[in-house]
XYZ file of C-alpha atoms in Angstrom:
688
model
C 12.011 -4.663 -32.349
C 15.380 -4.010 -30.756
C 17.766 -6.915 -30.417
C 18.461 -6.379 -26.720
C 16.012 -8.246 -24.498
C 16.454 -5.630 -21.762
C 14.999 -2.688 -23.695
C 11.499 -1.721 -22.576
C 8.715 0.353 -24.076
C 6.404 2.391 -21.856
C 3.827 -0.404 -22.098
C 6.508 -2.881 -20.997
C 7.424 -0.640 -18.062
C 3.766 -0.505 -17.026
C 3.641 -4.309 -17.032
C 6.904 -4.498 -15.065
C 5.637 -2.017 -12.447
C 2.085 -3.455 -12.476
C 0.455 -0.102 -13.157
C -1.848 1.238 -15.842
C -0.204 2.380 -19.069
C -0.948 6.144 -18.594
C 0.960 6.083 -15.297
C 4.279 5.542 -17.075
C 3.695 8.593 -19.302
C 3.059 10.623 -16.143
C 6.353 9.399 -14.675
C 8.219 10.503 -17.801
C 6.707 14.010 -17.635
C 6.773 14.535 -13.876
C 10.083 13.083 -12.666
C 13.346 14.487 -14.077
C 15.288 11.487 -12.721
C 13.298 8.988 -14.791
C 15.699 7.171 -17.166
C 16.116 8.840 -20.549
C 15.233 6.894 -23.732
C 18.039 4.977 -25.398
C 16.477 4.524 -28.840
C 13.475 5.362 -30.988
C 11.837 3.044 -33.479
C 8.847 4.430 -35.346
C 6.409 5.737 -32.787
C 7.848 3.606 -29.972
C 10.442 4.784 -27.492
C 12.750 2.296 -25.813
C 14.341 2.533 -22.350
C 17.162 0.635 -20.711
C 15.486 -2.070 -18.624
C 18.151 -2.143 -15.917
C 17.974 1.623 -15.453
C 14.181 1.476 -15.180
C 14.361 -1.393 -12.677
C 16.869 0.530 -10.534
C 14.604 3.612 -10.650
C 11.571 1.597 -9.545
C 13.511 0.051 -6.662
C 15.046 3.343 -5.493
C 11.818 5.356 -5.692
C 9.443 2.621 -4.537
C 7.005 3.505 -7.310
C 4.718 0.957 -8.926
C 3.049 -2.052 -7.365
C 5.742 -4.685 -7.911
C 7.645 -5.655 -4.728
C 11.277 -4.615 -4.931
C 12.582 -8.192 -4.672
C 10.437 -9.225 -7.665
C 11.505 -6.453 -10.062
C 14.824 -8.083 -10.987
C 13.355 -11.505 -11.827
C 10.481 -9.860 -13.712
C 12.935 -7.862 -15.799
C 14.815 -11.040 -16.697
C 11.520 -12.770 -17.467
C 10.618 -9.963 -19.842
C 13.939 -10.434 -21.623
C 13.345 -14.184 -21.874
C 9.919 -13.606 -23.424
C 11.563 -11.474 -26.099
C 14.173 -14.150 -26.732
C 11.505 -16.858 -26.920
C 9.805 -14.887 -29.667
C 13.108 -14.769 -31.543
C 14.479 -18.284 -31.017
C 11.457 -20.361 -29.999
C 10.336 -21.246 -26.478
C 11.450 -24.884 -26.471
C 14.907 -24.094 -27.813
C 15.336 -21.239 -25.335
C 14.314 -23.372 -22.336
C 16.703 -26.133 -23.417
C 19.730 -23.871 -23.875
C 19.109 -21.739 -20.774
C 18.577 -24.913 -18.726
C 21.756 -26.397 -20.124
C 23.775 -23.287 -19.219
C 22.352 -23.296 -15.705
C 23.273 -26.951 -15.311
C 26.799 -26.306 -16.603
C 27.303 -23.425 -14.165
C 25.979 -25.596 -11.321
C 28.341 -28.474 -12.137
C 31.597 -26.554 -12.587
C 30.696 -23.541 -10.429
C 32.298 -21.017 -12.770
C 30.833 -17.800 -14.229
C 29.297 -17.985 -17.682
C 29.784 -14.397 -18.822
C 32.910 -13.256 -20.688
C 33.336 -16.784 -22.051
C 34.100 -17.484 -25.706
C 32.122 -20.000 -27.730
C 35.049 -22.422 -27.829
C 35.711 -22.147 -24.103
C 32.026 -22.693 -23.329
C 31.909 -25.774 -25.545
C 35.101 -27.150 -23.980
C 33.590 -26.783 -20.516
C 30.418 -28.558 -21.647
C 32.373 -31.488 -23.133
C 34.449 -31.827 -19.967
C 31.511 -31.705 -17.532
C 29.056 -33.812 -19.578
C 31.136 -36.216 -21.683
C 28.328 -38.786 -21.951
C 25.771 -36.153 -23.008
C 23.313 -36.937 -20.208
C 22.425 -33.358 -19.318
C 23.341 -30.511 -21.670
C 26.156 -31.226 -24.141
C 23.920 -31.494 -27.212
C 21.863 -28.434 -26.243
C 24.933 -26.234 -25.947
C 26.870 -27.657 -28.892
C 24.085 -27.482 -31.494
C 24.463 -23.681 -31.712
C 27.537 -22.495 -29.780
C 26.918 -18.889 -30.866
C 23.452 -18.926 -29.292
C 24.799 -20.492 -26.106
C 27.447 -17.772 -25.795
C 24.827 -15.100 -26.597
C 22.546 -16.347 -23.812
C 25.301 -16.718 -21.189
C 24.980 -13.116 -19.873
C 21.200 -13.509 -19.690
C 21.653 -16.676 -17.639
C 24.032 -14.818 -15.311
C 21.337 -12.161 -14.819
C 18.800 -14.880 -14.085
C 21.091 -16.491 -11.484
C 21.736 -13.120 -9.870
C 17.985 -12.424 -9.665
C 17.201 -15.882 -8.237
C 20.422 -16.213 -6.139
C 21.253 -19.811 -7.235
C 21.200 -21.896 -10.435
C 18.516 -24.056 -8.837
C 16.335 -21.040 -8.067
C 16.953 -19.693 -11.563
C 15.851 -22.934 -13.203
C 12.695 -23.112 -11.078
C 11.920 -19.529 -12.031
C 12.369 -20.560 -15.661
C 9.943 -23.441 -15.121
C 7.505 -21.114 -13.399
C 7.315 -18.771 -16.399
C 7.493 -21.427 -19.110
C 3.904 -20.811 -20.157
C 4.611 -17.099 -20.571
C 7.458 -18.080 -22.865
C 5.147 -20.258 -24.946
C 6.554 -23.597 -23.770
C 3.184 -25.326 -23.609
C 1.417 -28.332 -25.018
C -0.341 -31.499 -23.866
C 2.999 -33.310 -23.514
C 4.573 -30.840 -21.080
C 2.105 -31.199 -18.202
C 0.414 -28.288 -16.525
C -0.966 -28.559 -13.007
C -2.195 -25.679 -10.872
C 0.129 -24.731 -7.982
C -2.626 -25.721 -5.554
C -2.904 -29.249 -6.948
C 0.875 -29.657 -6.901
C 0.943 -28.723 -3.210
C -1.933 -31.088 -2.477
C -0.119 -33.937 -4.245
C 3.025 -33.363 -2.199
C 0.997 -33.338 1.031
C -0.838 -36.539 0.163
C 2.348 -38.290 -0.986
C 4.033 -37.417 2.356
C 7.659 -37.969 1.247
C 9.059 -37.458 4.749
C 6.810 -40.236 6.017
C 8.221 -42.725 3.481
C 11.930 -42.305 4.174
C 13.765 -45.475 5.138
C 15.680 -46.149 8.354
C 18.850 -44.679 6.863
C 16.990 -41.467 5.921
C 16.871 -42.054 2.147
C 13.828 -41.968 -0.115
C 13.473 -43.635 -3.504
C 10.916 -41.938 -5.742
C 9.630 -43.361 -9.009
C 7.961 -41.220 -11.657
C 6.435 -42.778 -14.746
C 5.348 -40.074 -17.214
C 7.779 -37.542 -15.761
C 6.801 -34.822 -18.288
C 8.632 -31.653 -17.091
C 9.325 -33.189 -13.682
C 7.011 -30.902 -11.678
C 5.808 -33.538 -9.213
C 9.225 -35.169 -8.821
C 10.782 -31.794 -8.088
C 8.109 -31.030 -5.478
C 8.678 -34.298 -3.623
C 12.463 -33.947 -3.613
C 12.181 -30.334 -2.430
C 9.955 -31.443 0.463
C 12.833 -33.409 1.990
C 15.120 -31.808 4.544
C 18.088 -32.690 2.334
C 17.491 -33.374 -1.401
C 20.712 -35.414 -1.417
C 18.794 -38.108 0.476
C 16.603 -38.698 -2.606
C 17.002 -41.350 -5.268
C 14.875 -40.799 -8.354
C 13.852 -43.305 -11.006
C 11.771 -41.795 -13.814
C 10.710 -42.365 -17.407
C 9.526 -39.954 -20.096
C 8.814 -40.807 -23.730
C 9.645 -37.287 -24.976
C 13.449 -37.217 -25.198
C 13.727 -33.440 -24.740
C 11.484 -33.487 -21.662
C 13.419 -36.426 -20.222
C 16.631 -34.406 -20.494
C 14.912 -31.350 -19.019
C 13.724 -33.422 -16.035
C 17.216 -34.866 -15.607
C 18.722 -31.360 -15.474
C 15.991 -30.100 -13.183
C 16.413 -32.869 -10.605
C 20.190 -32.524 -10.655
C 19.832 -28.798 -9.965
C 17.331 -29.582 -7.195
C 20.076 -31.494 -5.401
C 19.628 -35.165 -6.327
C 23.102 -36.764 -6.579
C 24.045 -37.677 -10.138
C 24.648 -41.333 -9.232
C 21.171 -41.554 -7.654
C 19.387 -40.079 -10.667
C 18.021 -42.270 -13.463
C 15.655 -40.570 -15.918
C 14.997 -42.997 -18.746
C 13.859 -42.105 -22.245
C 10.804 -44.190 -23.097
C 7.481 -45.381 -21.707
C 8.634 -48.354 -19.643
C 10.083 -47.723 -16.197
C 12.939 -50.171 -15.711
C 13.920 -50.425 -12.076
C 17.623 -49.913 -11.643
C 18.383 -47.855 -8.531
C 16.253 -49.485 -5.829
C 12.689 -50.485 -5.127
C 10.635 -47.283 -4.925
C 9.224 -46.075 -1.632
C 6.956 -43.592 -3.371
C 5.481 -43.405 -6.883
C 3.948 -40.208 -8.214
C 2.667 -39.477 -11.694
C 0.405 -37.305 -13.785
C -1.126 -39.368 -16.575
C -0.510 -37.563 -19.889
C -3.387 -35.472 -21.209
C -5.417 -36.831 -24.110
C -8.315 -35.103 -25.807
C -11.712 -36.476 -24.814
C -12.581 -37.741 -28.270
C -9.408 -39.854 -28.449
C -9.031 -40.767 -24.774
C -9.193 -44.459 -23.911
C -10.571 -44.982 -20.427
C -9.440 -48.596 -20.530
C -5.885 -47.524 -21.351
C -5.880 -45.072 -18.425
C -6.926 -47.793 -15.995
C -4.402 -50.252 -17.438
C -1.665 -47.669 -16.790
C -2.741 -47.544 -13.156
C -2.548 -51.357 -13.016
C 1.042 -51.109 -14.289
C 1.815 -48.557 -11.562
C 0.377 -50.959 -8.984
C 2.921 -53.559 -10.150
C 5.728 -51.204 -9.046
C 4.553 -51.136 -5.452
C 6.397 -53.148 -2.849
C 5.346 -53.519 0.793
C 4.750 -50.127 2.399
C 5.046 -48.287 -0.927
C 2.502 -45.593 -1.845
C 1.527 -44.265 -5.275
C -0.263 -40.999 -6.032
C -1.837 -40.885 -9.490
C -3.543 -37.895 -11.107
C -5.627 -38.652 -14.178
C -8.818 -37.895 -16.096
C -11.927 -37.891 -13.910
C -14.079 -39.693 -16.477
C -11.922 -42.837 -16.151
C -10.993 -42.602 -12.472
C -14.317 -41.612 -10.927
C -16.896 -41.335 -13.723
C -19.567 -43.802 -14.819
C -18.084 -46.475 -17.118
C -19.211 -48.983 -19.706
C -18.886 -52.682 -18.935
C -15.340 -53.300 -20.221
C -13.800 -50.259 -18.490
C -15.850 -50.915 -15.347
C -14.424 -54.444 -15.186
C -10.852 -53.082 -15.190
C -11.650 -50.523 -12.490
C -13.436 -53.192 -10.441
C -10.387 -55.439 -10.742
C -8.208 -52.635 -9.414
C -10.472 -52.028 -6.437
C -10.692 -55.745 -5.621
C -6.873 -55.915 -5.618
C -7.014 -54.017 -2.295
C -4.333 -51.619 -3.507
C -6.671 -48.633 -3.848
C -6.374 -46.548 -0.693
C -8.384 -43.440 -1.591
C -10.252 -41.881 -4.513
C -10.794 -38.102 -4.722
C -12.807 -36.107 -7.246
C -11.130 -32.723 -7.780
C -12.646 -29.336 -8.643
C -12.257 -27.940 -12.137
C -9.168 -25.911 -13.007
C -6.622 -28.563 -12.052
C -4.975 -27.911 -15.406
C -4.999 -24.119 -15.977
C -4.296 -24.477 -19.688
C -7.339 -26.748 -20.162
C -10.153 -25.485 -17.889
C -12.619 -28.069 -19.186
C -10.358 -31.021 -18.334
C -11.528 -32.556 -15.047
C -9.137 -34.594 -12.932
C -9.184 -36.968 -9.991
C -6.558 -38.439 -7.634
C -6.090 -42.069 -6.668
C -3.711 -43.187 -3.953
C -2.526 -46.800 -4.003
C -0.706 -48.589 -1.207
C 0.568 -52.092 -0.722
C 0.290 -53.159 2.882
C -2.449 -50.944 4.267
C -3.267 -50.940 7.968
C -5.634 -53.662 9.129
C -8.523 -51.264 9.775
C -8.729 -50.397 6.063
C -9.309 -54.044 5.126
C -12.047 -54.227 2.507
C -12.601 -50.450 2.438
C -11.736 -47.429 0.279
C -11.809 -43.767 1.316
C -13.957 -41.998 -1.308
C -13.737 -38.164 -1.311
C -15.405 -35.457 -3.379
C -14.202 -31.839 -3.333
C -15.459 -31.011 -6.834
C -17.757 -28.275 -5.502
C -15.100 -26.629 -3.302
C -12.271 -24.226 -4.091
C -8.863 -25.857 -3.792
C -7.652 -23.384 -1.174
C -5.234 -23.953 1.698
C -7.934 -25.021 4.145
C -9.416 -27.609 1.793
C -5.944 -28.914 0.890
C -4.891 -29.310 4.511
C -8.161 -30.932 5.520
C -8.241 -33.396 2.629
C -4.568 -34.320 3.052
C -5.107 -34.843 6.789
C -8.081 -37.120 6.048
C -6.036 -39.282 3.667
C -2.947 -39.403 5.908
C -5.018 -40.324 8.973
C -6.783 -42.986 6.902
C -3.367 -44.294 5.885
C -2.212 -44.389 9.506
C -5.373 -45.475 11.338
C -7.887 -46.776 8.840
C -11.554 -47.122 9.787
C -12.766 -47.662 13.317
C -15.714 -46.468 15.332
C -14.986 -43.376 17.356
C -11.991 -42.540 15.164
C -11.430 -39.656 12.780
C -14.403 -38.899 10.538
C -13.339 -37.648 7.077
C -14.558 -34.160 6.306
C -14.957 -34.518 2.514
C -15.710 -38.189 2.043
C -16.767 -41.533 3.457
C -15.247 -44.907 4.140
C -16.957 -47.229 1.651
C -16.698 -51.029 1.604
C -15.418 -52.702 -1.531
C -18.633 -54.752 -1.518
C -20.701 -51.549 -1.732
C -18.560 -50.341 -4.610
C -19.016 -53.669 -6.371
C -22.777 -53.415 -5.894
C -22.576 -50.061 -7.728
C -20.619 -51.642 -10.601
C -19.917 -49.059 -13.317
C -21.437 -46.153 -11.397
C -19.566 -42.981 -10.445
C -17.072 -43.302 -7.584
C -18.463 -40.593 -5.309
C -19.402 -40.732 -1.628
C -22.838 -42.403 -1.348
C -24.033 -39.703 1.052
C -22.873 -36.716 3.068
C -19.693 -37.316 5.080
C -20.350 -38.588 8.586
C -18.468 -35.662 10.048
C -20.793 -33.244 8.293
C -23.831 -35.061 9.629
C -22.463 -34.935 13.173
C -20.893 -31.479 13.045
C -21.656 -28.799 15.561
C -23.486 -26.749 12.941
C -25.817 -29.668 12.201
C -26.538 -30.311 15.854
C -27.246 -26.637 16.398
C -29.536 -26.136 13.396
C -32.829 -26.409 15.334
C -31.518 -23.906 17.885
C -30.238 -21.592 15.147
C -33.612 -21.713 13.408
C -35.383 -20.987 16.715
C -33.080 -17.996 17.294
C -33.820 -16.679 13.783
C -37.539 -17.095 14.451
C -37.173 -15.085 17.673
C -35.273 -12.337 15.843
C -37.967 -12.359 13.147
C -40.629 -11.864 15.798
C -38.641 -8.948 17.252
C -38.199 -7.365 13.819
C -41.911 -7.779 13.121
C -42.711 -6.224 16.512
C -40.516 -3.196 15.740
C -42.137 -2.770 12.334
C -45.646 -2.949 13.812
C -44.731 -0.487 16.575
C -43.389 1.958 14.001
C -46.533 1.639 11.891
C -48.732 2.195 14.920
C -46.837 5.322 15.961
C -46.284 6.810 12.523
C -49.425 5.532 10.868
C -49.653 4.352 7.277
C -47.110 5.675 4.797
C -48.786 8.654 3.143
C -46.712 10.900 0.957
C -49.700 12.839 -0.280
C -48.168 12.893 -3.746
C -50.395 14.389 -6.433
C -50.277 15.039 -10.169
C -48.469 18.279 -10.990
C -50.625 20.915 -12.679
C -49.736 24.305 -14.023
C -46.391 25.351 -15.498
C -43.737 22.660 -15.637
C -40.884 22.893 -13.163
C -37.746 24.447 -14.582
C -35.037 21.914 -15.297
C -31.329 22.108 -14.700
C -28.496 19.789 -15.760
C -26.135 18.146 -13.346
C -23.279 20.094 -14.942
C -25.103 23.326 -14.148
C -25.634 22.228 -10.547
C -21.892 21.584 -10.340
C -21.075 25.028 -11.798
C -23.462 26.607 -9.275
C -21.572 24.742 -6.515
C -24.772 22.984 -5.475
C -23.117 19.657 -6.251
C -19.454 18.714 -5.861
C -18.146 15.865 -8.091
C -15.614 13.463 -6.574
C -13.739 10.861 -8.604
C -13.392 7.208 -7.652
C -10.019 5.595 -6.996
C -8.311 2.748 -8.841
C -7.745 0.099 -6.161
C -5.671 -2.928 -7.197
C -6.976 -6.393 -6.332
C -3.934 -7.224 -4.193
C -4.867 -4.464 -1.731
C -8.413 -5.711 -1.170
C -8.578 -7.242 2.305
C -11.832 -8.554 3.845
C -10.329 -7.828 7.260
C -9.717 -4.155 6.434
C -11.387 -1.277 8.234
C -12.778 0.677 5.253
C -15.566 -0.448 2.926
C -14.970 -0.348 -0.825
C -17.921 0.823 -2.944
C -17.798 0.073 -6.639
C -20.224 -0.816 -9.439
C -20.886 -4.289 -8.001
C -21.969 -2.876 -4.641
C -24.056 -0.138 -6.238
C -25.814 -2.505 -8.652
C -26.464 -5.138 -5.974
C -24.079 -7.741 -7.397
C -22.020 -7.713 -4.179
C -22.956 -6.998 -0.596
C -21.497 -3.871 0.897
C -18.684 -4.780 3.278
C -17.610 -7.863 1.326
C -14.689 -5.845 -0.103
C -12.584 -3.737 2.235
C -9.145 -2.170 2.472
C -6.812 -1.648 5.397
C -6.574 1.986 6.511
C -2.749 1.886 6.650
C -2.509 0.353 3.159
C -4.757 3.109 1.821
C -2.580 5.773 3.409
C 0.659 4.211 2.138
C -0.372 3.245 -1.402
C -3.026 5.831 -2.244
C -1.849 9.070 -0.659
C -4.424 11.202 -2.491
C -7.408 8.945 -1.824
C -10.274 10.646 0.002
C -12.972 8.949 2.060
C -16.647 9.550 1.485
C -18.633 11.906 3.679
C -22.008 11.002 5.221
C -24.729 11.483 2.635
C -22.509 11.158 -0.451
C -24.436 9.957 -3.514
C -22.366 7.242 -5.217
C -23.245 6.302 -8.789
C -22.008 4.208 -11.700
C -22.725 4.187 -15.409
C -20.128 1.556 -16.359
C -22.304 -1.531 -16.958
C -25.653 0.047 -16.263
C -26.834 2.935 -14.158
C -27.028 2.571 -10.412
C -27.048 4.943 -7.472
C -26.768 4.562 -3.704
C -26.376 6.835 -0.704
C -23.486 6.333 1.685
C -25.222 7.477 4.839
C -22.335 6.565 7.157
C -19.399 7.865 5.098
C -15.751 6.848 5.694
C -15.743 4.535 2.664
C -13.575 4.359 -0.458
C -15.254 4.701 -3.847
C -13.692 2.496 -6.534
C -13.415 3.692 -10.112
C -15.455 3.697 -12.362
C -17.935 4.582 -9.615
C -18.050 8.300 -8.719
C -19.575 10.624 -6.140
C -21.930 13.599 -6.277
C -21.741 15.463 -2.965
C -24.592 17.794 -2.018
C -23.531 21.244 -0.839
C -26.120 22.008 1.831
C -24.921 25.606 2.316
C -26.100 26.903 -1.054
C -29.414 28.412 -2.029
C -31.971 25.878 -3.279
C -29.882 23.031 -1.824
C -30.862 19.457 -2.603
C -30.702 16.546 -0.193
C -28.940 13.232 -0.915
C -32.228 11.283 -0.958
C -33.904 13.713 -3.346
C -30.851 13.832 -5.631
C -30.656 10.025 -5.777
C -34.371 9.801 -6.599
C -34.139 12.382 -9.380
C -31.105 10.649 -10.873
C -32.875 7.285 -10.797
C -35.818 8.743 -12.654
C -33.782 10.573 -15.259
C -30.429 8.931 -15.970
C -31.784 5.373 -16.041
C -33.920 6.396 -19.022
C -31.061 7.977 -20.962
C -30.481 4.995 -23.249
C -33.580 3.281 -24.631
C -33.547 -0.517 -24.769
C -31.876 -1.716 -27.954
C -30.246 1.635 -28.715
C -26.830 1.454 -30.349
C -25.665 4.903 -29.348
C -24.678 5.346 -25.729
C -26.863 7.442 -23.480
C -25.876 10.903 -22.315
C -23.314 11.341 -19.581
C -24.649 12.009 -16.117
C -23.483 15.613 -16.398
C -25.982 16.152 -19.222
C -28.880 14.691 -17.226
C -31.652 17.233 -16.837
C -33.294 17.285 -13.392
C -36.332 19.235 -12.196
C -35.170 22.202 -10.083
C -37.548 21.693 -7.178
C -38.495 24.457 -4.757
C -36.716 24.126 -1.385
C -39.972 23.488 0.464
C -40.838 20.725 -2.000
C -37.374 19.261 -1.523
C -37.883 19.307 2.236
C -41.282 17.545 2.081
C -40.037 14.981 -0.461
C -36.975 14.235 1.675
C -39.195 13.628 4.727
C -41.311 11.195 2.712
C -38.252 9.381 1.350
C -36.676 9.136 4.816
C -39.849 7.497 6.134
C -39.901 5.095 3.171
C -36.229 4.206 3.794
C -36.925 3.509 7.463
C -39.802 1.180 6.626
C -37.653 -0.528 4.011
C -34.948 -1.137 6.630
C -37.514 -2.655 8.998
C -38.726 -4.977 6.258
C -35.156 -5.873 5.234
C -34.470 -7.041 8.792
C -37.408 -9.455 8.483
C -36.328 -10.642 5.043
C -32.828 -11.392 6.377
C -34.201 -13.646 9.146
C -36.579 -15.372 6.714
C -33.631 -16.088 4.410
C -31.660 -17.537 7.361
C -34.558 -19.815 8.318
C -34.974 -21.022 4.737
C -31.235 -21.645 4.257
C -30.880 -23.665 7.463
C -34.039 -25.618 6.728
C -32.893 -26.442 3.186
C -29.540 -27.732 4.473
C -31.184 -29.757 7.255
C -33.807 -31.445 5.103
C -31.283 -31.871 2.291
C -28.986 -34.058 4.385
C -31.790 -35.647 6.396
C -30.950 -34.154 9.790
C -34.182 -32.151 10.279
C -37.760 -33.337 10.553
C -41.210 -31.812 11.042
C -42.767 -32.886 14.377
C -45.877 -35.023 14.141
C -48.925 -34.699 16.398
């Protein structure tokens, strides 16, 4: 592997441009202005990363936005360096250099080892931020200085560069249970619920406390939410010395004044700056087999001791201790917490809160000393475990908690969308049971959809009657479905392969297109048809693409024509007819287009039927060897008159199927609405 972190292989270039690997080989062959290789090592060719990045920006090729190519190139170089020096060491030294550049505001490049060390000793004489990181290996610090300059240039500021470094730390390998790892969605939700702007004092300052600071993610988010980070005072503690120093550097770069920053090394948070207005923490991860639920709850009790009047705490921890069913001893601790009247809200979160540990389920508690009078003796209990943590859910849940904090519980007030106001007495009566809402939220019971369910069911019943009427009218006019199909006697029909039909120009093959996920837009104008739609795993129309995006990003993409037969053999054989056309077929799905102008022309319906009867039997159940390709499929070469009669029969069958599908759709609607209504107790069957 080359020593320079900015040398890229063709596979690296594909990752940088977010294209498939063969695309980069095509670029090399097709475009004379593509950068020439700078070295060869074995069977791998290496290119100058900066030259490739400039080429991608100037030509607009690839799928990476131009403003992201520079940072991605630097990230690629950092990944290489992490492999060489270790992720933790790299993050420490790069962070230290960023902090040094921020404090003395001088360039890092073209600086000797001795000069760099002298600057570090002058700017950090007490070794609070970066002196030890940069002095342990001065040669490495000097070696990384140009890389740090590139990172600052790509991110515009040392602060932006450090946050980019934190954002890619998992790609570098800087992971582990002690570093903390929350999904971006949960971090945004925590900042919304904490409401830092709402806790600022009369002079505009905000004091934030953070036990278990870890890498400082939550503290950074709260400080960044302020109009001016210089208004923040931060008191934090972290038992891991290296992480404590990382958090100290990170908050300084975020804009917290040095004199208002106190990140302590240890487990006890000793108040020294001021009484906190806001406390936020992620309880450290522990494996389930060694996790002590009692210890988790005792940590929350200790956090409650930090709260002064009007102070709020947001705590994220393991769901089994915070909201799960507990044994007697742990239940007594949780009951004691609830009876203290500090617990403001309890929320069960969906899975995936910690991306590095998908099976680790979390919950959020908010604590507050001095709640509004209308919350007296009550706790807001929420459950979003069955919902995706998207923007709408985050906004709604945060609004529920903030309105609860401001108004509390009163008749005619705001009804929470994902929870219920539960009395402490009711929670005590359910001693040791799970902390979940005892029933559907009031707002859901009183929502417009609930009130309208009987009317919606009646409308579906009316549409069902209309669909049934149309089906009966068609049957009466057309009579019973009679294809008159009989057993073939005499010589067998000659057979012909699909490849032969293509050579005879009776069929025209059309390839599918590779559409990237980022271009799929439900609001687009053109349907996407891929294996999922063909095999019935997704409803047609659920995936679409904007017409302008298709024209700009996929210049050679062609739309389907009415009657195109779309098929897939990727994960099983399936075939469908695109009667309307004007759709986009997604690879690995493909098209067979019937040429109606040739002799012995097929029809789309007949072709689809013959393929279903032949290709689906290519690979016997349990066979190890793959079945033949569709081009080798042998179809009966039917006489044109037989094709015509069969097509008429199939068209009639399709029409009857559509009439029945309309009835099935209304029956499904009636059943779904009825299940929801009887499930939450808002529907009843009338009695005589």
